[in-house]
Amino acid sequence: MMNILSVENVTKRFGGLVALHNVSFKVRKGELIGLIGPNGAGKTTLFNVICGFYKPDTGKIIYKGRDITGFPPYKVAKLGVGRTFQIVKPFERLTVFDNILTWALVKYKMFQEAVEKAKETIEFVGLADKSNVPAHSLILQDKKRMELARVLAIDPELILLDEIAAGLNPTELKNTMEIIKRIFESGKTIIVVEHVMRFVMNLAERIIVLHHGEIIADGTRDEVSSDPKVIEAYLGVKEV
Amino acid sequence: MLTLNIFLSCLISGILIGSVLSLFSLGLTLVWGVMKVVNFCHGDLMVLSAYITFYVWRYAGLDPLLSLPLIVGIMFLLGILLEVSIFDRIVEESVTTQVIVTFGILLSIRYGIQAFLGPETHRITTGYAGTVVALGEVTIPLTYLVGSVLSVTIVLLFFWWLKSTFMGIALRATAQNMEAAKLLGIDVKKMYRIAFGLGIGLAGVGGAILSTIYPIYPELGGFFQILALIIVVMGGLQSMVGTYIAGLIIGAVEGVSALLIAPSLKDVVAFILFIILLNIKPTGIFGR
Amino acid sequence: MKSKKVEPKHLLFCLGILILVLPLITLILDLPFLCNTLFLCIIYSVMALAWNLLGGYGGQIHLGYCAFFGVGAYVTAILAVFYDITPWVGIPIGGAFATLLSIPLGFAFFKLRKLWFAMATLTLSTIFTLLFQVLGPGGSVGITLPFSPGRELYYMSFHGPWVYTYISLLVLMVEIVVLYRLVRGKLGYFLLAIREDEDAAMAAGINVLKYKMIAMGIGAFIMGIAGGIWVVRFRFIDPYTAFDQINFSLYIFIASILGGIHHFFGPILGSLILMPLTEYIRVLVVSHFPSYYGLHIMVAGILFLVISLLLPSGVMPLLEKLLEKSFK
């Protein structure tokens, strides 16, 4: 089973607006894919469809050989798909540790095991010193790191990162990229949605470009960055 | 004996009442649209206005239709007072806080009325109260007719005001996109005050008119609150026109169901409809 | 810091002993008002704590818990009157029926997000009152528990409220132990997640509906038991009392907010404040100014309003600070 995820002919409409049109691609286990496209291209919608927050009008999502189209989000998460949100969604009034522990408790039935996992994860992302801080008081970068930590706590096989780099300064970006590289090296499959070109191009081998809900390019970094359709879609803005 | 005439009488009377219900529900839609707050105590404020109308009638002898401007004025000012003292603080707060605060006001008003004005039912009996207008074989109480004409007039005035005056347009702008409105220099705080004052004013008119038709008692607020919620949800939360039409429909349903179902079960039917409605179409029949 | 001899633990211990002994004292000294108020304090603590599982921890404001209370009360009464089953057995069965009821109600309401949930549940009081008026045994008149000299223990018929207070205290103790453990474990964390952000909770793999149902199911069971205790205490139930919105839907909500919904013991503290206050006003008002009936509810409403504006986290944080200061 080489393909961990297969998106097949997915179309999603909202009233008269077509957010995704006939989107198809396959993801092999262990890939790091960058999903890019101008604003409103449908990237987050695609994530929402894969994770079960939206039901596609047509098409299928196949995860590890299983048709998960229309599964509720919690079921998809339990099957091993973890995601972060474009606009971070911390459990505001809980501490950083409790945020992560809550996610860990889904995967680890024994309370003590979940605590261990949470400790391990919080160290991994570098938030150990902020363990007991309430989540709402964190700066953006730390909130994003916490999102990452939470996702890791459920031991996902496929991770979807939605604009994890947005709003970060260059140093923060570098840190986050390091963490993602480490996650990738531990064997996870990752799809990264990004706006920040530098980030994506440095990280991902394979790039998929979405525009007006359709895939207009799917290939290596070099192939995509020299694809005329892509250049046109971005109106010549290309930052490598 | 259910004849077509009786049915039509109930139906038409119902629609007429519906226009008054619409008026009062529009107040709720306005507050929701501009401030994004659902006012749990709207129904009780309406009943408060009905009580004020009653006492003005009883002690000053003023017919409700004449005292209407006074009542509306009082309620409008009350609305602004409530906004400045309480609602301004909860606009940005969580839903839970808004529920709690408006609930506190609800209890204070409803049981304040009960404690100080008594739990008894009051009726306004004007000279023309019993008269019935006959259109062929169909009979409609005069109070219904007068009430609905009045409310339709006020609603039309209100819609005109919203569309044509600067204040009205500013209000709609704030409801649609607060950030943009701020950028255009609209004083959002002032909009809140006006919206809330108007919202309660409309409730006040509704209360005053309804006091000529229904007997009033402290718990009436609860029933009308649910009715208003049904109307507003059905109408699509943000749509004024939708709310208006929904009000007419609910009025008709109320009028007809009083005929067909035991009066005591009428409330239950309305509430169950509400629950079903919320489940199947949270954005209402006319909403997006 | 260890120089003072008196610690919070000692204070709580004394308070605990006081509460345990108080009902007996009121019996011995013949203080019916205090005795009854104490009963109310305890039974409301039971109910408010149950409500807060879904309300404070789960973040869902359910304004129709009276449905569970009333069903529990009615089942207990029906079993005693028509099937001669002792309320000692009937009360838990009442709780079970209430939990059963919570399942379809959960499916009907939990799809709705917070605000609409509150509004829709508000209608439950009226619906159930009318339903039981029309379809309930005894109709509008209600059911009276049998008066059987010699079989008092069987029918849980005790003189005065103080035995019922001890029964409620027992329920409260068990409830505190069980809920405290649940809340510190998986259920607690998941409910908090649901409260804070349902979408993120879903993304974690939490079945939001399931956990809301569990929280409500537990709450319903306890409310049903409270209803049963109420019925054996007052020997009588009718649709208006059973599904009374103010007493069994709103007061427990107010008590929880008053005490502090984000604290485990908040609802208990709130009940200990609300009940004496409202009872005092009610009894005072009724005895001196009978035409002002309802004043106690208005006062509760104003108190509610004031607390929610000035002390949104309730009284508990104040109490904690006070204790901290006194013992430093």
Coordinates of C-alpha atoms in Angstrom, one line a residue, chain B residues 10 27 29 37 39 58 103 113 125 128 134 155 170 179 184 186 206 224 235 248 259 264 272 275 282:
Chain B
C10 CA -59.2 32.6 11.9
G27 CA -36.8 44.5 16.8
T29 CA -33.6 40.9 14.1
V37 CA -26.4 39.7 20.4
N39 CA -31.8 39.4 23.4
R58 CA -56.3 52.7 33.4
F103 CA -31.5 36.1 31.5
I113 CA -43.8 42.8 37.4
T125 CA -61.3 47.0 27.3
Y128 CA -64.7 49.5 20.4
A134 CA -67.7 41.7 8.7
V155 CA -43.1 48.7 9.5
A170 CA -25.3 53.5 8.5
E179 CA -15.0 46.8 10.0
L184 CA -16.1 54.8 6.8
I186 CA -19.4 55.4 11.4
G206 CA -45.8 45.5 19.5
F224 CA -43.7 35.8 23.0
G235 CA -36.9 34.5 8.5
L248 CA -47.2 36.6 9.0
L259 CA -59.1 26.6 16.1
S264 CA -53.4 24.6 26.0
I272 CA -41.8 21.6 19.1
I275 CA -37.0 22.6 17.9
P282 CA -30.6 26.7 11.4

